Every structure is written in structure tokens, then in C-alpha cells.
Amino acid sequence: MDLAAQYRGLYHAALFTAECAEDAYGLGALDSVLEPWLRRQLESREHSLSYCDSRMDLADAVEGLAAIAPRYAELRRDLFGDMHHIGRPVPTWRVVGPTLTVLAPLQVWRRRPAYALRLRDPGTAAGGAQTWDFIVFARAGDPREPGTVHTAMLFPDTDTGTGQRTVQVTKQLEDRREDYEQLTYAFQSLSGNVHFAALCDPDRGQNPPPDSV
């Protein structure tokens, strides 16, 4: 049995499954973040066979690779329904992976922006801070929509000991209250123990938010 050829065949089958799902369930602007993410996931396991030293290692490698495409196809069906199917619950943020979450609002009644939050660099900066991209796609249904990218910094807890991390963004995003609100939901979908520096919080002496822009 040529394990290398079979594993390579599984890789191509997973990619073909993903491509069929992408063709069937187009997601407009969100494809610009979802399609590269899927391919990075597959590529990260493309050579896993080289690190297998036992039958259990082989089983884990095969199962891990085989599971990616079906989960991705199911996610695309769910997001497509969020955008186009009337009568479903209000769409919420859907976690794609530990470093990516997206929101695809219903596009039937009015054209609302879609959103994505992704970790820019898997590493961390000095002091443990992380840099995230918060992307606002004004024309959610247009695959050519590049989106507006806002930088969000996630800082670790250093004082309270509770493990609560703090999110800081630019003043421009702080003033765009609808987008900033979605940013809070995005981070909460990935990790609930997060504090947002620009939220109105009387206990912290913060003023009411400005009017939406």
C-alpha cells in the first residue's frame, strides 16, 4: 500500500470538496478571508505523513485532514443561509477557527455590511499583545469588495489577575459605534473574558458614547 499516494489523494479530495462548496455557496466579500483560511488549513496538514511514527499517528493525521473540508462545507452552508434565507434566527458571529470569526448578516431586506475578525500574526508582540484585523465589508455580496481593515490590539491582563484581556482600537473605529459594537461581539465569540476600552462603563468613569457615524 502506497501511503504517500493515498494521503496525497486524500489531500486533493479535501481540496475538491472545499472547491465544490465554494462554488455552490458563494459568500461574496467573505470569500476573501474564508478561501485563503481553508487552504492554509489544508497546507498545514499536507506533509503530516512525514511525522507519523506509528499507526496511531497515521490515524490522527488522516482523520485531521479528512475532517477539515466537511466542517468547512457545513460552515459555508450556514453562512449562506444567514445571508439569504428568511425566517431564520438573527445571524450571529460564527467561529471559523481559533483565530478567525465572521458575521454574514441577512441581505434580503437591506444591504448590511459583513464582518471578519482575524489574527494578523500568530506570534505575539512585546508584553504578550496580539494584533488583529477587524474587516468591515460594506458591500457584503460583492466578491470584489476589499473591505476596510481596522487594527485591534489585544493586551493581556497585567493588573487584575482575572485573566481579562483588553481590546484597544483607533479613535476612528471607536466613533463608528455600530462597527465597534460588532467588534465586541466578534471577540466575545472567540473569548468571553475581554474588556473593551471604549465602551461606556459608569463603573470605570467612562462617558456615554458619541452619536453613531
mmCIF file of C-alpha atoms in Angstrom:
data_model
loop_
_atom_site.group_PDB
_atom_site.id
_atom_site.type_symbol
_atom_site.label_atom_id
_atom_site.label_comp_id
_atom_site.label_asym_id
_atom_site.label_seq_id
_atom_site.Cartn_x
_atom_site.Cartn_y
_atom_site.Cartn_z
ATOM 1 C CA MET A 1 0.000 0.000 0.000
ATOM 2 C CA ASP A 2 1.485 3.357 -1.075
ATOM 3 C CA LEU A 3 0.594 5.511 1.909
ATOM 4 C CA ALA A 4 2.115 8.651 0.433
ATOM 5 C CA ALA A 5 -0.021 8.393 -2.723
ATOM 6 C CA GLN A 6 -3.165 7.673 -0.721
ATOM 7 C CA TYR A 7 -2.536 10.575 1.613
ATOM 8 C CA ARG A 8 -1.918 12.853 -1.353
ATOM 9 C CA GLY A 9 -5.182 11.640 -2.837
ATOM 10 C CA LEU A 10 -6.956 12.499 0.401
ATOM 11 C CA TYR A 11 -5.463 15.992 0.267
ATOM 12 C CA HIS A 12 -6.749 16.550 -3.253
ATOM 13 C CA ALA A 13 -10.153 15.126 -2.335
ATOM 14 C CA ALA A 14 -10.396 17.566 0.581
ATOM 15 C CA LEU A 15 -9.485 20.472 -1.668
ATOM 16 C CA PHE A 16 -12.020 19.357 -4.274
ATOM 17 C CA THR A 17 -14.725 19.102 -1.592
ATOM 18 C CA ALA A 18 -13.942 22.646 -0.459
ATOM 19 C CA GLU A 19 -13.958 23.984 -4.007
ATOM 20 C CA CYS A 20 -17.366 22.426 -4.681
ATOM 21 C CA ALA A 21 -18.752 24.033 -1.517
ATOM 22 C CA GLU A 22 -17.301 27.391 -2.556
ATOM 23 C CA ASP A 23 -18.884 27.093 -5.979
ATOM 24 C CA ALA A 24 -22.278 26.126 -4.548
ATOM 25 C CA TYR A 25 -22.421 28.579 -1.657
ATOM 26 C CA GLY A 26 -20.855 31.857 -2.741
ATOM 27 C CA LEU A 27 -20.367 34.251 0.157
ATOM 28 C CA GLY A 28 -19.421 37.449 -1.616
ATOM 29 C CA ALA A 29 -16.848 39.552 0.175
ATOM 30 C CA LEU A 30 -16.287 36.980 2.930
ATOM 31 C CA ASP A 31 -14.698 34.634 0.413
ATOM 32 C CA SER A 32 -11.581 36.806 0.515
ATOM 33 C CA VAL A 33 -10.912 35.639 4.081
ATOM 34 C CA LEU A 34 -12.528 32.194 4.086
ATOM 35 C CA GLU A 35 -10.952 30.715 0.970
ATOM 36 C CA PRO A 36 -7.321 31.517 1.977
ATOM 37 C CA TRP A 37 -8.036 30.263 5.501
ATOM 38 C CA LEU A 38 -9.230 26.891 4.184
ATOM 39 C CA ARG A 39 -6.165 26.442 2.003
ATOM 40 C CA ARG A 40 -3.822 27.287 4.863
ATOM 41 C CA GLN A 41 -5.558 24.656 6.966
ATOM 42 C CA LEU A 42 -5.068 22.017 4.295
ATOM 43 C CA GLU A 43 -1.479 23.056 3.619
ATOM 44 C CA SER A 44 -0.663 22.818 7.322
ATOM 45 C CA ARG A 45 -1.502 19.088 7.135
ATOM 46 C CA GLU A 46 -0.231 18.393 3.636
ATOM 47 C CA HIS A 47 3.013 16.833 4.881
ATOM 48 C CA SER A 48 1.805 15.407 8.202
ATOM 49 C CA LEU A 49 2.534 11.900 6.964
ATOM 50 C CA SER A 50 6.252 12.635 7.261
ATOM 51 C CA TYR A 51 5.897 12.933 11.040
ATOM 52 C CA CYS A 52 3.999 9.693 11.594
ATOM 53 C CA ASP A 53 5.894 7.079 13.607
ATOM 54 C CA SER A 54 3.036 4.688 14.373
ATOM 55 C CA ARG A 55 -0.372 3.540 13.205
ATOM 56 C CA MET A 56 -1.963 5.850 15.738
ATOM 57 C CA ASP A 57 -0.023 8.798 14.331
ATOM 58 C CA LEU A 58 -1.209 7.829 10.851
ATOM 59 C CA ALA A 59 -4.824 7.597 12.008
ATOM 60 C CA ASP A 60 -4.619 11.016 13.651
ATOM 61 C CA ALA A 61 -3.075 12.582 10.541
ATOM 62 C CA VAL A 62 -5.693 11.097 8.214
ATOM 63 C CA GLU A 63 -8.620 11.958 10.465
ATOM 64 C CA GLY A 64 -7.369 15.514 10.936
ATOM 65 C CA LEU A 65 -7.035 16.140 7.226
ATOM 66 C CA ALA A 66 -10.289 14.408 6.338
ATOM 67 C CA ALA A 67 -12.289 16.474 8.849
ATOM 68 C CA ILE A 68 -11.348 19.914 7.502
ATOM 69 C CA ALA A 69 -13.382 20.028 4.284
ATOM 70 C CA PRO A 70 -16.709 18.709 5.679
ATOM 71 C CA ARG A 71 -16.615 21.251 8.506
ATOM 72 C CA TYR A 72 -15.796 23.987 6.016
ATOM 73 C CA ALA A 73 -18.643 22.948 3.706
ATOM 74 C CA GLU A 74 -21.096 22.959 6.621
ATOM 75 C CA LEU A 75 -19.878 26.415 7.679
ATOM 76 C CA ARG A 76 -20.430 27.761 4.165
ATOM 77 C CA ARG A 77 -23.972 26.354 4.052
ATOM 78 C CA ASP A 78 -24.728 28.003 7.393
ATOM 79 C CA LEU A 79 -23.292 31.345 6.324
ATOM 80 C CA PHE A 80 -25.124 31.201 3.000
ATOM 81 C CA GLY A 81 -28.354 30.646 4.913
ATOM 82 C CA ASP A 82 -27.527 33.543 7.227
ATOM 83 C CA MET A 83 -27.247 35.830 4.208
ATOM 84 C CA HIS A 84 -30.166 34.620 2.080
ATOM 85 C CA HIS A 85 -32.781 32.622 3.993
ATOM 86 C CA ILE A 86 -35.728 34.473 5.528
ATOM 87 C CA GLY A 87 -37.266 33.244 8.764
ATOM 88 C CA ARG A 88 -34.086 32.021 10.427
ATOM 89 C CA PRO A 89 -32.820 33.429 13.739
ATOM 90 C CA VAL A 90 -30.831 36.636 13.517
ATOM 91 C CA PRO A 91 -27.329 35.702 12.289
ATOM 92 C CA THR A 92 -24.619 35.650 14.912
ATOM 93 C CA TRP A 93 -20.850 35.505 14.704
ATOM 94 C CA ARG A 94 -19.646 32.113 13.520
ATOM 95 C CA VAL A 95 -16.256 30.912 14.685
ATOM 96 C CA VAL A 96 -14.246 29.556 11.758
ATOM 97 C CA GLY A 97 -11.219 28.704 13.895
ATOM 98 C CA PRO A 98 -9.362 29.962 16.979
ATOM 99 C CA THR A 99 -8.017 32.941 15.013
ATOM 100 C CA LEU A 100 -10.939 33.753 12.686
ATOM 101 C CA THR A 101 -14.615 34.572 13.199
ATOM 102 C CA VAL A 102 -17.093 36.056 10.713
ATOM 103 C CA LEU A 103 -20.575 37.571 10.552
ATOM 104 C CA ALA A 104 -22.817 37.330 7.466
ATOM 105 C CA PRO A 105 -25.993 39.401 8.058
ATOM 106 C CA LEU A 106 -29.201 38.747 6.138
ATOM 107 C CA GLN A 107 -29.082 40.574 2.787
ATOM 108 C CA VAL A 108 -32.747 40.207 1.757
ATOM 109 C CA TRP A 109 -34.391 43.301 3.244
ATOM 110 C CA ARG A 110 -31.422 45.646 3.133
ATOM 111 C CA ARG A 111 -27.747 45.518 2.349
ATOM 112 C CA ARG A 112 -25.888 45.298 5.628
ATOM 113 C CA PRO A 113 -22.115 45.003 5.989
ATOM 114 C CA ALA A 114 -20.415 41.698 6.655
ATOM 115 C CA TYR A 115 -17.538 41.429 9.109
ATOM 116 C CA ALA A 116 -14.471 39.340 9.845
ATOM 117 C CA LEU A 117 -12.036 39.326 12.749
ATOM 118 C CA ARG A 118 -8.737 37.517 12.229
ATOM 119 C CA LEU A 119 -5.409 37.338 13.973
ATOM 120 C CA ARG A 120 -2.864 39.152 11.833
ATOM 121 C CA ASP A 121 0.210 37.355 13.154
ATOM 122 C CA PRO A 122 0.153 34.090 15.123
ATOM 123 C CA GLY A 123 3.041 35.424 17.202
ATOM 124 C CA THR A 124 2.763 37.984 19.957
ATOM 125 C CA ALA A 125 4.390 41.364 20.359
ATOM 126 C CA ALA A 126 6.340 42.565 23.374
ATOM 127 C CA GLY A 127 4.337 42.158 26.540
ATOM 128 C CA GLY A 128 2.118 39.477 25.038
ATOM 129 C CA ALA A 129 -0.045 41.818 22.916
ATOM 130 C CA GLN A 130 -1.698 40.493 19.763
ATOM 131 C CA THR A 131 -2.586 42.374 16.573
ATOM 132 C CA TRP A 132 -5.944 41.571 14.969
ATOM 133 C CA ASP A 133 -7.580 42.723 11.741
ATOM 134 C CA PHE A 134 -11.223 43.760 12.044
ATOM 135 C CA ILE A 135 -12.578 43.922 8.494
ATOM 136 C CA VAL A 136 -15.791 45.709 7.522
ATOM 137 C CA PHE A 137 -17.191 44.693 4.132
ATOM 138 C CA ALA A 138 -19.633 47.452 3.177
ATOM 139 C CA ARG A 139 -20.838 45.532 0.091
ATOM 140 C CA ALA A 140 -21.191 42.093 1.600
ATOM 141 C CA GLY A 141 -22.486 40.448 -1.565
ATOM 142 C CA ASP A 142 -19.692 41.687 -3.830
ATOM 143 C CA PRO A 143 -16.690 39.315 -4.021
ATOM 144 C CA ARG A 144 -14.581 42.247 -5.280
ATOM 145 C CA GLU A 145 -15.242 44.281 -2.120
ATOM 146 C CA PRO A 146 -11.828 44.676 -0.414
ATOM 147 C CA GLY A 147 -13.246 45.764 2.922
ATOM 148 C CA THR A 148 -11.973 48.357 5.348
ATOM 149 C CA VAL A 149 -9.367 46.951 7.727
ATOM 150 C CA HIS A 150 -9.151 48.311 11.275
ATOM 151 C CA THR A 151 -6.351 47.318 13.631
ATOM 152 C CA ALA A 152 -7.362 45.977 17.037
ATOM 153 C CA MET A 153 -4.777 45.362 19.738
ATOM 154 C CA LEU A 154 -5.459 42.713 22.349
ATOM 155 C CA PHE A 155 -3.469 43.198 25.549
ATOM 156 C CA PRO A 156 -3.102 40.560 28.274
ATOM 157 C CA ASP A 157 -4.206 41.090 31.843
ATOM 158 C CA THR A 158 -1.359 42.528 33.899
ATOM 159 C CA ASP A 159 -3.081 44.050 36.937
ATOM 160 C CA THR A 160 -6.311 42.360 37.989
ATOM 161 C CA GLY A 161 -5.221 38.744 37.950
ATOM 162 C CA THR A 162 -8.553 37.750 36.432
ATOM 163 C CA GLY A 163 -7.111 36.900 33.022
ATOM 164 C CA GLN A 164 -9.330 39.507 31.380
ATOM 165 C CA ARG A 165 -7.713 40.948 28.267
ATOM 166 C CA THR A 166 -8.249 44.480 26.943
ATOM 167 C CA VAL A 167 -9.067 45.496 23.373
ATOM 168 C CA GLN A 168 -7.924 48.885 22.080
ATOM 169 C CA VAL A 169 -8.657 50.318 18.633
ATOM 170 C CA THR A 170 -8.270 53.598 16.771
ATOM 171 C CA LYS A 171 -10.452 56.596 17.564
ATOM 172 C CA GLN A 172 -11.943 56.277 14.082
ATOM 173 C CA LEU A 173 -13.359 52.847 14.883
ATOM 174 C CA GLU A 174 -14.399 53.879 18.388
ATOM 175 C CA ASP A 175 -16.601 56.570 16.840
ATOM 176 C CA ARG A 176 -18.234 54.140 14.410
ATOM 177 C CA ARG A 177 -20.418 52.698 17.132
ATOM 178 C CA GLU A 178 -22.270 50.064 15.073
ATOM 179 C CA ASP A 179 -18.992 48.642 13.792
ATOM 180 C CA TYR A 180 -17.423 48.887 17.243
ATOM 181 C CA GLU A 181 -20.387 47.033 18.718
ATOM 182 C CA GLN A 182 -19.846 44.222 16.226
ATOM 183 C CA LEU A 183 -16.179 44.109 17.202
ATOM 184 C CA THR A 184 -17.198 43.389 20.799
ATOM 185 C CA TYR A 185 -19.392 40.507 19.652
ATOM 186 C CA ALA A 186 -16.580 39.206 17.457
ATOM 187 C CA PHE A 187 -14.060 38.989 20.292
ATOM 188 C CA GLN A 188 -16.660 37.570 22.645
ATOM 189 C CA SER A 189 -17.381 34.775 20.162
ATOM 190 C CA LEU A 190 -13.708 33.766 20.439
ATOM 191 C CA SER A 191 -13.124 34.546 24.111
ATOM 192 C CA GLY A 192 -15.660 35.896 26.593
ATOM 193 C CA ASN A 193 -13.153 37.300 29.075
ATOM 194 C CA VAL A 194 -12.384 40.517 27.198
ATOM 195 C CA HIS A 195 -12.708 44.194 28.178
ATOM 196 C CA PHE A 196 -13.303 46.933 25.588
ATOM 197 C CA ALA A 197 -11.609 50.188 26.427
ATOM 198 C CA ALA A 198 -14.055 52.440 24.513
ATOM 199 C CA LEU A 199 -17.314 51.052 25.882
ATOM 200 C CA CYS A 200 -19.473 53.249 28.074
ATOM 201 C CA ASP A 201 -18.938 51.891 31.599
ATOM 202 C CA PRO A 202 -20.113 54.076 34.515
ATOM 203 C CA ASP A 203 -18.215 51.885 36.983
ATOM 204 C CA ARG A 204 -14.982 52.852 35.224
ATOM 205 C CA GLY A 205 -15.896 56.547 34.938
ATOM 206 C CA GLN A 206 -16.384 56.476 31.185
ATOM 207 C CA ASN A 207 -18.698 58.932 29.430
ATOM 208 C CA PRO A 208 -21.677 57.922 27.270
ATOM 209 C CA PRO A 209 -20.746 57.012 23.678
ATOM 210 C CA PRO A 210 -20.882 59.631 20.911
ATOM 211 C CA ASP A 211 -23.535 59.580 18.225
ATOM 212 C CA SER A 212 -23.055 56.939 15.543
ATOM 213 C CA VAL A 213 -21.162 57.973 12.422
#
